Amino acid sequence: MSAIHLVNIIKSYDGKTKVVEDINVEIQEGEFFVLVGPSGCGKSTMLRMIAGLEDITEGDLFINGNKATSLLPHERNLSMVFQNYALYPHMTVEKNITFGLYKQKLSKSEQKKRCDEAAEMLGLTPYLQRKPKALSGGQRQRVALARAIVTQSPICLMDEPLSNLDAKLRTKMRSELRQLQRLLGITMVYVTHDQTEAMTMADRMMILNHGQIQQVGKPLEIYNQPNNEFVATFIGAPPMNVANMKVIDHTCVLSDHITIPLPHDVDPTASYAKIGVRAEDITLASENDYLFTGEIVNVEILGTETLLTFAIDEKNQWLAKLNGQWDIQIGEKVPLSIESHHIHLFDEHGQTMFQSKKKAVSSYQVKDALPKEKLL
Amino acid sequence: MKRKINKKRITRSSFGAGMLYLLPSILLFGIFLFYPMFKTLYLSLFWTDTQGNPVQYVGLENFMYLFESPSFMTSIKATLLFVLYTVPVGIVLALILALLANENVKGIGFFRTMFSSTIGMSVAASSVIWMLMYNPAIGIFNKILSAIHLPELQWLLDPDYALISVAISTIWMNTGFSFLILLGGLQNIDERLYENARIAGVGTWYKLRNITLPMLSPTLFFVVTVSIIGAFQSFGQIDILTGGGPMESTNVIVYAIYKDAFINYDVGLASAQAVLLFFCILFVTILQFKIGERRVHYQ
């Protein structure tokens, strides 16, 4: 049974413009589901509709199979973590964590027990008697998490919970949050504008733009088979390289000197308007796969990889990502190659017309490739 | 060496620039606040002639006289009662109105304007209106009383009711200000705190006690302090409504000062009362800050 089921959900504030349009999605029990999109895409509105903090203009919401469209927030049996944590500054950490627990008809000792457990889990025990003001950003974040955990609600909603933390702590909390969710087995609906967070944390994710679903699926599926140009350029860092092109003689012509042959399984008669190539699919050419020469305008060396920026025409630049460290100078002319089955083709509306299937290497494939004795 | 001199010059010139910036307020405060304050302190130690010129140094005799004067004791009692009548009721009323006006419903702007409108009325003008309403013959209060078959009252002429009547009109006059400040404080409270409470499902009363009031405490503290000081210093409405009567029942200290200085021409005695009032307000304010500090939650 799905934990949360949204059926034809529409949200409109003024009755004319729709902020969220016709959303249909099922979120499974115990799933880490991420809503991701640029700011103003309606992802927070959707979360708040699930929470009951915003009315649903049209459509139905089911929680654990029961209709919840017009239930009050506290009748939905869920917890929520806010972006700014929404801690009560005048209460101690302990009071903050146990806030509202009395509504669940729990005795004082039971409240205390749950609070201690949650605090233990999140390493807050030494701070229980402090006020939020005396905590660091990361600790406050944990208090907000603890407050969601103590309710023992099966569903937890999170509205950009990590966006107020610094980059290092954010990376750490990503992994912690994910482990915590697995440990407790709760269904998590997580809103973020950060595609890295979505990619790294989600079991499944939904990409929203202008209030419309762009794609729902597992992170890698979405990365490898984006539905359209928006998803292709939104997911992935650096974003997918996209350029306008024409198909002439079974070849994509990007500019005077850049042409990429179409893969043989592509229907050459369909209308293609744009080509997309992931940065890691552009490689340094060897003698037999040389395709074009790129004049390098910028080089970023990150230690494990090297990012090359080169111009494809007067206005547009593409990025190539090479593994390892490459000593390439700005202004250098570098021979580049793209394997034709790595390209994505879009029509003039940005809908994906062609892309080849690509899958992650599974662990047994790795095992097969190794001699048996090395695995032991 | 050279550097040191330069540094000194910079310090001196920046001190001059600082003083220049301060000059307007220093001038205003000096002429209208500090000078009169010290002059009052000085005069309170003298017998004065009818022009207010010091005639003879008498030390603390003016103060000794005041502490033995039954009229001054009545003044103190009236002042304290006046503070007691106006401040708590006024703030609770303004708080209730602010809580109502903080709800987001259609047309709330109209009510917000109405509730804060008394801020735009001068004390003199509103006092005249209230005087008409208190009028025993044509006032609306007695009309209402007689309409529901209750005995009519001599609102401003009965020593038992005069102070309460003045207090009621004062509460009305102060509501707009307190309301506006409290509404501002309420709107500053993070909406997420209430949303979290909605998800937890706590009741309205619990929210008021555990979120609204603590979060509003700095604002409330400000309003209480300003209201108390304001109540101690009320003058206009008393001058217009009762003139300190009947039987000195509304003769609060500020009014007594005014009478002693400008009707009885005893400036020395009036100054002594002003000094006592000053220390009284100072004491209450310090006390408030001492107590308040423990109860107020600044974010």
XYZ file of C-alpha atoms in Angstrom:
675
model
C 0.000 0.000 0.000
C 1.272 3.432 -0.815
C 1.941 5.743 2.100
C 0.960 8.870 0.222
C -1.078 8.996 -2.942
C -1.721 12.252 -4.788
C -4.505 12.153 -7.344
C -4.936 15.004 -9.846
C -3.779 17.568 -7.296
C -4.120 21.183 -8.371
C -3.230 24.266 -6.377
C -4.263 27.752 -7.295
C -4.265 30.839 -5.121
C -6.327 33.145 -7.309
C -8.468 30.595 -9.157
C -6.773 31.356 -12.477
C -3.055 30.611 -12.451
C -2.140 27.163 -11.250
C 0.878 26.928 -8.964
C 0.792 23.161 -9.030
C -0.802 21.405 -11.961
C -2.402 18.010 -12.071
C -0.005 16.053 -9.914
C -0.367 12.273 -9.785
C 2.136 10.298 -7.798
C 2.305 7.428 -5.347
C 4.898 7.441 -2.619
C 5.627 4.005 -1.215
C 5.932 3.097 2.445
C 9.472 3.458 3.739
C 10.565 5.315 0.642
C 12.865 8.315 0.569
C 11.079 10.470 -1.956
C 12.631 13.741 -3.081
C 10.805 16.658 -4.673
C 13.317 18.695 -6.582
C 13.107 21.706 -8.860
C 14.218 25.313 -9.207
C 12.805 27.866 -6.774
C 9.195 28.747 -7.435
C 8.431 25.421 -9.107
C 5.764 24.509 -6.545
C 7.645 21.828 -4.644
C 7.217 23.448 -1.233
C 3.562 24.124 -1.983
C 3.126 20.430 -2.723
C 4.790 19.448 0.529
C 2.651 21.908 2.447
C -0.469 20.484 0.833
C 0.551 17.013 1.979
C 1.109 18.431 5.468
C -2.269 20.152 5.423
C -0.775 23.597 5.889
C -2.166 24.633 2.496
C -5.573 23.750 1.101
C -5.763 21.495 -1.906
C -7.649 23.383 -4.619
C -8.624 20.290 -6.598
C -7.840 16.618 -6.476
C -7.485 14.077 -3.701
C -4.822 13.093 -1.236
C -4.688 9.665 0.351
C -2.488 8.837 3.316
C -2.153 5.124 4.092
C -5.103 4.476 1.855
C -7.401 6.862 3.698
C -8.690 10.029 2.128
C -6.898 12.919 3.806
C -7.716 15.811 1.487
C -9.550 17.840 4.117
C -8.041 16.469 7.315
C -6.406 18.925 9.718
C -2.587 18.786 9.838
C -2.445 16.929 13.154
C -4.978 14.343 11.985
C -2.626 13.181 9.226
C -0.167 11.561 11.605
C 2.983 13.025 10.121
C 5.873 15.146 11.265
C 7.605 17.999 9.512
C 11.028 19.637 9.583
C 11.190 23.229 8.417
C 13.946 24.990 6.556
C 14.581 27.450 9.388
C 13.963 24.621 11.913
C 11.110 26.585 13.595
C 12.541 25.998 17.065
C 11.002 27.830 19.996
C 13.757 30.179 21.174
C 12.359 30.480 24.706
C 12.258 26.737 25.344
C 15.090 24.385 26.199
C 16.108 21.748 23.688
C 14.199 19.163 25.724
C 11.006 21.255 25.732
C 11.417 21.846 22.022
C 11.723 18.145 21.328
C 8.740 17.182 23.438
C 6.598 20.068 22.204
C 3.046 18.909 21.617
C 3.732 15.321 22.699
C 1.130 15.712 25.424
C -1.453 15.659 22.625
C -0.568 12.024 21.991
C -1.654 11.259 25.552
C 1.830 10.239 26.606
C 2.813 10.277 30.259
C 5.593 12.587 31.359
C 7.951 9.672 31.829
C 7.167 8.269 28.385
C 7.782 11.711 26.863
C 11.079 11.901 28.679
C 12.040 8.413 27.502
C 11.311 9.205 23.872
C 13.130 12.517 24.125
C 16.195 10.822 25.613
C 16.186 8.159 22.906
C 15.987 10.716 20.113
C 18.633 12.896 21.754
C 20.901 9.872 22.136
C 20.430 8.947 18.488
C 21.336 12.429 17.325
C 24.041 13.162 19.885
C 22.045 15.899 21.609
C 22.125 14.487 25.123
C 24.616 17.045 26.522
C 22.541 19.927 25.195
C 19.062 19.025 26.434
C 18.917 21.869 28.947
C 20.263 24.522 26.579
C 18.283 27.068 24.640
C 18.474 26.934 20.811
C 20.410 30.209 20.848
C 23.322 28.436 22.502
C 23.557 25.786 19.777
C 25.366 25.738 16.462
C 23.452 25.552 13.178
C 24.064 21.839 12.869
C 22.871 21.175 16.406
C 19.714 23.188 15.846
C 19.088 21.139 12.764
C 19.382 17.995 14.852
C 16.908 19.347 17.406
C 14.418 19.866 14.588
C 15.056 16.284 13.471
C 14.666 14.958 17.005
C 11.347 16.763 17.282
C 10.144 14.957 14.181
C 11.432 11.588 15.396
C 9.844 11.627 18.863
C 6.348 11.793 17.410
C 7.028 8.337 15.877
C 4.873 9.349 12.934
C 5.259 6.986 9.975
C 5.645 9.896 7.558
C 8.143 12.714 7.806
C 8.090 15.793 5.580
C 11.206 17.889 5.153
C 11.329 21.307 3.566
C 14.916 22.058 2.525
C 16.246 21.035 5.930
C 19.918 21.272 5.006
C 19.988 24.523 3.090
C 20.963 26.614 6.134
C 24.062 24.539 6.841
C 27.539 25.073 5.458
C 28.676 22.836 2.609
C 30.744 20.441 4.667
C 28.110 19.839 7.298
C 25.472 19.469 4.596
C 27.349 16.577 3.022
C 27.687 14.909 6.400
C 24.035 15.402 7.302
C 22.899 14.010 3.932
C 24.360 10.659 4.766
C 23.216 10.796 8.396
C 19.666 11.654 7.437
C 19.544 8.822 4.956
C 20.837 6.310 7.517
C 18.381 7.558 10.110
C 15.484 7.206 7.700
C 16.520 3.617 6.896
C 16.973 2.784 10.560
C 13.539 4.061 11.527
C 11.859 2.856 8.335
C 9.853 6.029 7.956
C 8.456 7.353 4.713
C 10.276 10.550 3.899
C 9.156 13.293 1.560
C 12.026 15.658 1.084
C 11.984 18.984 -0.736
C 15.167 20.493 -2.101
C 16.366 22.706 -4.905
C 19.781 21.069 -4.803
C 20.055 18.331 -7.425
C 23.081 16.808 -5.676
C 20.979 16.256 -2.558
C 18.253 14.728 -4.682
C 20.646 12.442 -6.557
C 22.494 11.265 -3.468
C 19.571 10.773 -1.110
C 16.524 9.757 -3.091
C 15.105 6.293 -3.572
C 12.947 7.985 -6.134
C 12.618 11.606 -7.050
C 10.187 13.899 -8.777
C 11.404 16.815 -10.835
C 9.071 19.772 -10.956
C 9.158 22.868 -13.098
C 6.458 25.542 -13.325
C 4.200 23.384 -11.173
C 4.315 20.459 -13.590
C 5.889 17.050 -13.180
C 8.850 16.716 -15.515
C 9.857 13.219 -14.531
C 9.515 10.726 -11.689
C 11.947 7.926 -11.164
C 15.111 6.581 -9.615
C 18.037 9.022 -9.625
C 20.142 7.069 -12.109
C 17.235 6.458 -14.457
C 16.603 10.156 -14.506
C 20.258 10.947 -14.985
C 20.649 8.491 -17.844
C 17.248 8.836 -19.479
C 15.997 12.372 -18.921
C 12.508 12.937 -20.318
C 13.326 16.337 -21.693
C 15.903 19.051 -22.000
C 14.903 20.653 -18.667
C 15.570 17.478 -16.707
C 18.753 16.837 -18.666
C 20.193 20.214 -17.797
C 18.802 20.371 -14.240
C 20.131 17.032 -13.044
C 23.849 16.442 -13.034
C 26.838 18.593 -12.180
C 28.037 19.995 -14.480
C 24.726 20.107 -16.369
C 24.360 18.347 -19.693
C 25.812 20.222 -22.680
C 23.021 21.166 -25.071
C 23.238 22.869 -28.448
C 21.023 23.586 -31.421
C 21.840 21.502 -34.463
C 20.647 20.244 -37.833
C 20.685 16.691 -39.114
C 22.346 16.478 -42.518
C 23.240 13.146 -44.084
C 22.829 11.128 -40.907
C 25.102 13.558 -39.092
C 24.391 16.182 -36.436
C 25.834 19.479 -37.547
C 26.440 21.826 -34.649
C 28.671 24.320 -36.365
C 31.136 24.565 -39.213
C 33.707 22.369 -37.561
C 31.675 20.234 -35.151
C 29.713 17.335 -36.519
C 28.680 14.182 -34.707
C 27.460 11.127 -36.592
C 24.022 9.823 -35.575
C 23.978 6.348 -34.028
C 22.820 3.786 -36.575
C 19.615 2.943 -34.658
C 18.276 6.511 -34.906
C 15.403 7.296 -37.208
C 17.003 10.006 -39.381
C 13.683 11.319 -40.644
C 12.312 12.445 -37.233
C 12.652 16.128 -36.385
C 15.559 16.815 -34.111
C 16.388 20.319 -32.978
C 18.889 19.937 -30.182
C 21.643 17.645 -29.133
C 22.722 16.932 -25.561
C 25.967 15.379 -24.350
C 27.017 14.788 -20.769
C 30.364 16.353 -19.899
C 31.869 12.980 -18.980
C 30.946 11.580 -22.404
C 33.282 14.014 -24.158
C 36.724 12.428 -24.171
C 40.148 13.194 -25.508
C 40.351 11.774 -28.995
C 42.743 9.110 -30.096
C 43.816 8.707 -33.704
C 40.871 6.630 -34.856
C 37.945 8.347 -33.071
C 38.863 11.993 -33.630
C 35.720 14.094 -34.131
C 36.599 17.757 -33.697
C 39.058 20.146 -32.091
C 38.114 22.272 -29.114
C 39.893 25.459 -28.197
C 40.129 25.473 -24.429
C 38.900 28.673 -22.739
C 39.007 27.497 -19.126
C 40.418 24.641 -17.093
C 39.299 23.590 -13.606
C 41.362 20.896 -11.937
C 39.501 19.278 -9.033
C 42.042 16.601 -8.170
C 39.996 13.594 -9.229
C 38.776 15.182 -12.417
C 39.549 18.003 -14.817
C 36.860 20.235 -16.290
C 37.585 21.736 -19.702
C 35.518 24.552 -21.098
C 35.635 24.961 -24.874
C 33.720 27.054 -27.353
C 31.472 25.264 -29.834
C 30.564 28.486 -31.625
C 30.768 32.233 -30.954
C 28.136 32.208 -28.196
C 28.035 28.758 -26.658
C 30.493 26.868 -24.543
C 30.519 23.216 -23.578
C 32.146 21.406 -20.710
C 34.157 18.234 -20.908
C 34.951 16.244 -17.784
C 38.107 14.137 -17.856
C 39.009 11.717 -15.107
C 42.260 12.430 -13.343
C 44.565 15.419 -13.566
C 45.416 16.907 -16.957
C 47.921 19.621 -17.541
C 46.131 21.437 -20.333
C 46.745 25.135 -20.980
C 44.142 27.750 -21.784
C 44.170 28.457 -25.515
C 45.413 24.983 -26.335
C 43.637 23.162 -29.145
C 42.589 19.726 -27.988
C 41.279 16.857 -30.150
C 37.973 15.628 -28.740
C 35.673 12.725 -29.310
C 32.090 11.777 -28.496
C 30.814 8.260 -28.895
C 27.655 8.633 -30.912
C 25.543 6.324 -28.700
C 26.102 8.743 -25.798
C 24.185 11.568 -27.389
C 20.671 12.676 -26.447
C 18.445 14.215 -29.109
C 15.589 16.605 -28.361
C 12.855 18.056 -30.559
C 12.161 21.779 -30.754
C 10.024 21.621 -27.553
C 12.849 20.005 -25.661
C 11.212 16.563 -25.501
C 13.663 13.684 -25.658
C 13.516 11.964 -29.074
C 16.441 9.620 -28.726
C 18.820 8.323 -26.110
C 20.398 4.948 -25.676
C 19.893 2.837 -22.593
C 22.642 3.047 -20.054
C 22.869 1.252 -16.764
C 25.114 1.375 -13.741
C 27.615 -1.404 -13.401
C 26.238 -3.829 -10.851
C 28.363 -5.415 -8.146
C 28.328 -8.938 -9.616
C 29.602 -7.668 -12.907
C 32.525 -6.255 -10.977
C 32.977 -9.551 -9.168
C 32.955 -11.507 -12.426
C 35.685 -9.331 -13.774
C 37.990 -10.148 -10.875
C 39.811 -13.362 -10.214
C 37.974 -15.308 -7.464
C 40.843 -15.263 -4.931
C 40.940 -11.428 -4.912
C 37.413 -11.236 -3.485
C 38.242 -13.179 -0.360
C 57.170 59.391 16.118
C 55.504 60.837 13.108
C 52.925 58.126 13.150
C 51.995 58.806 16.733
C 51.335 62.447 16.046
C 49.206 61.520 13.103
C 47.212 59.134 15.200
C 46.564 61.787 17.810
C 45.448 64.230 15.188
C 43.077 61.697 13.718
C 41.606 60.906 17.130
C 41.098 64.573 17.856
C 39.522 65.337 14.518
C 37.228 62.281 14.665
C 36.152 63.331 18.163
C 35.246 66.713 16.716
C 33.322 65.104 13.876
C 31.492 62.879 16.360
C 30.491 65.861 18.460
C 29.283 67.640 15.366
C 26.952 64.744 14.602
C 25.712 64.732 18.185
C 25.249 68.487 18.370
C 21.588 68.699 17.294
C 20.398 66.186 19.881
C 22.717 67.508 22.546
C 21.331 70.983 21.992
C 17.715 69.816 22.065
C 18.204 67.548 25.061
C 20.272 70.171 26.842
C 17.792 72.995 26.443
C 14.579 71.066 26.911
C 15.622 68.219 29.210
C 18.891 68.480 31.070
C 18.726 72.180 31.909
C 15.128 72.027 33.240
C 15.970 68.864 35.153
C 18.908 70.376 36.977
C 17.048 73.636 37.481
C 14.193 71.655 39.065
C 16.586 69.833 41.335
C 18.118 73.157 42.325
C 14.787 74.865 42.909
C 13.496 72.005 45.031
C 16.020 73.039 47.711
C 14.748 76.644 47.921
C 11.872 78.740 48.974
C 10.830 80.729 45.945
C 8.979 83.943 45.322
C 5.873 84.127 43.143
C 8.010 84.551 40.013
C 9.784 81.307 40.749
C 13.076 82.909 41.775
C 14.935 81.214 44.621
C 14.758 83.295 47.779
C 16.208 81.190 50.549
C 18.063 77.911 50.689
C 16.080 75.517 52.872
C 17.756 72.195 52.296
C 15.281 69.306 52.328
C 12.514 71.238 54.020
C 10.259 71.165 50.945
C 10.522 67.377 50.952
C 9.876 67.130 54.694
C 6.801 69.248 54.248
C 5.528 67.006 51.436
C 5.935 63.809 53.432
C 3.814 65.257 56.215
C 1.191 66.732 53.918
C -2.040 64.692 53.685
C -2.758 66.319 50.340
C 0.474 64.937 48.885
C -0.366 61.492 50.230
C -3.750 61.710 48.488
C -1.878 62.645 45.311
C 0.389 59.636 45.579
C -2.536 57.358 46.252
C -4.453 58.781 43.266
C -1.422 58.400 41.014
C -0.790 54.778 42.002
C -4.470 53.926 41.633
C -4.505 55.620 38.245
C -1.545 53.521 37.081
C -3.213 50.413 38.448
C -6.514 51.169 36.696
C -5.103 52.117 33.309
C -2.031 49.946 32.643
C -3.191 46.328 33.099
C -6.640 46.812 31.580
C -5.273 48.936 28.758
C -2.631 46.393 27.798
C -4.913 43.377 28.047
C -7.470 45.189 25.890
C -4.856 46.172 23.320
C -3.486 42.611 23.329
C -6.933 41.108 22.709
C -7.544 43.542 19.863
C -4.105 42.843 18.411
C -4.687 39.076 18.547
C -8.003 39.540 16.749
C -6.519 41.884 14.157
C -3.614 39.515 13.539
C -5.944 36.963 11.945
C -5.800 36.978 8.187
C -9.414 37.484 7.145
C -10.942 39.609 4.455
C -11.348 43.274 5.402
C -9.005 43.006 8.397
C -7.357 46.244 7.272
C -10.513 48.117 8.237
C -10.418 46.766 11.783
C -6.687 47.399 12.091
C -7.286 51.036 11.120
C -10.194 51.338 13.560
C -8.359 49.764 16.475
C -5.307 51.959 16.006
C -7.245 55.128 15.213
C -7.113 56.571 18.735
C -3.425 57.173 18.141
C -4.427 59.990 15.814
C -6.542 61.808 18.407
C -5.031 64.455 20.612
C -5.562 64.095 24.347
C -7.376 67.429 24.445
C -9.825 66.581 21.682
C -10.623 63.145 23.023
C -11.009 64.525 26.543
C -13.654 66.956 25.335
C -15.526 64.110 23.633
C -15.346 61.978 26.765
C -16.495 64.930 28.874
C -19.631 65.125 26.762
C -20.192 61.392 27.092
C -19.785 61.608 30.873
C -22.143 64.578 31.102
C -24.802 63.646 33.696
C -27.633 65.252 31.745
C -26.857 64.693 28.067
C -24.030 62.094 28.161
C -24.512 58.735 26.506
C -23.383 56.728 29.564
C -26.243 57.946 31.733
C -28.643 57.435 28.825
C -27.524 53.811 28.634
C -27.763 53.365 32.395
C -31.279 54.706 32.516
C -32.260 52.685 29.474
C -31.418 49.493 31.352
C -33.028 50.851 34.521
C -29.896 51.452 36.531
C -29.362 54.574 38.659
C -27.559 57.363 36.849
C -24.065 58.300 37.971
C -22.267 61.609 38.487
C -19.298 60.226 36.579
C -16.836 63.065 37.001
C -18.369 64.702 40.055
C -18.536 61.741 42.433
C -15.196 61.265 44.270
C -15.741 57.492 44.166
C -16.067 57.368 40.380
C -14.091 60.336 39.073
C -10.706 58.602 38.960
C -12.182 55.470 37.355
C -13.946 57.611 34.767
C -10.733 59.412 33.871
C -8.973 56.038 33.779
C -11.541 54.638 31.331
C -11.062 57.531 28.947
C -7.273 57.214 29.299
C -7.404 53.516 28.445
C -9.312 54.403 25.300
C -6.747 57.060 24.363
C -3.791 54.703 24.876
C -5.307 51.661 23.171
C -4.327 52.724 19.665
C -0.651 53.034 20.487
C -0.396 49.810 22.482
C -2.439 47.981 19.851
C -0.203 49.113 17.035
C 2.997 48.107 18.798
C 1.603 44.749 19.886
C 0.271 44.007 16.404
C 3.720 44.764 15.027
C 5.195 42.361 17.566
C 2.707 39.642 16.641
C 3.442 39.986 12.948
C 7.116 39.516 13.670
C 6.579 36.033 15.084
C 7.709 33.380 12.626
C 4.660 31.730 11.022
C 6.545 28.400 10.988
C 6.321 28.228 14.779
C 2.545 28.109 14.458
C 2.671 25.673 11.575
C 4.718 23.297 13.674
C 2.096 23.678 16.404
C -0.653 22.900 13.907
C 1.079 19.691 12.909
C 1.506 18.785 16.576
C -2.173 19.620 17.036
C -1.933 21.707 20.204
C -4.890 23.845 21.283
C -5.417 27.576 20.885
C -4.859 28.342 24.557
C -1.660 26.270 24.604
C -0.404 28.147 21.531
C -1.168 31.503 23.151
C 0.608 30.592 26.378
C 3.571 28.711 24.951
C 4.262 30.496 21.683
C 2.539 33.859 21.346
C 3.103 35.334 24.797
C 6.750 34.281 25.188
C 7.568 35.395 21.666
C 5.750 38.662 22.259
C 7.385 39.266 25.627
C 9.946 41.862 24.447
C 7.153 43.870 22.826
C 4.879 43.458 25.844
C 7.685 44.570 28.098
C 8.194 47.693 26.034
C 4.485 48.501 26.020
C 4.204 47.946 29.788
C 7.178 50.213 30.487
C 5.970 52.989 28.230
C 2.404 52.700 29.524
C 3.465 52.928 33.161
C 5.616 55.970 32.512
C 2.794 57.492 30.478
C 0.256 56.829 33.225
C 2.499 58.469 35.826
C 2.728 61.534 33.627
C -0.935 61.893 32.567
C -2.027 65.479 32.685
C -4.213 66.688 29.805
C -7.256 64.525 30.405
C -7.233 65.300 34.135
C -6.958 69.016 33.517
C -9.886 68.965 31.095
C -12.141 66.348 32.690
C -11.859 66.999 36.435
C -9.243 69.643 37.172
C -7.930 67.419 39.952
C -11.274 67.261 41.764
C -13.658 66.357 43.195
C -12.163 66.519 46.692
C -8.675 65.981 45.208
C -9.664 62.447 44.200
C -8.044 62.834 40.773
C -5.247 65.129 41.870
C -2.412 62.959 40.534
C 1.146 64.141 41.145
C 1.680 65.803 37.795
C -1.503 67.764 38.251
C -0.514 68.685 41.810
C 2.820 69.952 40.475
C 1.015 72.045 37.921
C -1.310 73.496 40.551
C 1.476 74.257 43.009
C 3.642 75.894 40.378
C 1.181 77.810 38.258
C -1.807 78.401 40.519
C -0.289 78.585 44.003
C 3.034 79.960 42.676
C 5.020 77.739 45.009
C 7.675 76.672 42.534
C 10.000 75.244 45.196
C 7.348 72.855 46.468
C 6.315 71.925 42.924
C 9.952 71.228 42.056
C 10.306 68.986 45.088
C 7.291 66.979 43.920
C 8.705 66.782 40.413
C 11.956 65.423 41.819
C 10.079 62.813 43.834
C 8.055 61.825 40.763
C 11.259 61.529 38.771
C 12.822 59.164 41.280
C 9.583 57.254 41.618
C 9.414 56.580 37.853
C 13.124 55.834 37.767
C 12.707 53.314 40.571
C 9.739 51.584 38.939
C 11.557 51.408 35.604
C 14.716 49.971 37.118
C 12.622 47.458 39.026
C 10.864 46.521 35.811
C 14.084 45.965 33.962
C 15.414 43.819 36.807
C 12.303 41.646 36.859
C 11.721 41.852 33.137
C 15.156 40.607 32.228
C 14.355 37.218 33.657
C 10.987 36.938 31.952
C 11.634 38.391 28.536
C 12.933 36.182 25.755
C 14.868 38.129 23.217
C 15.525 36.156 20.071
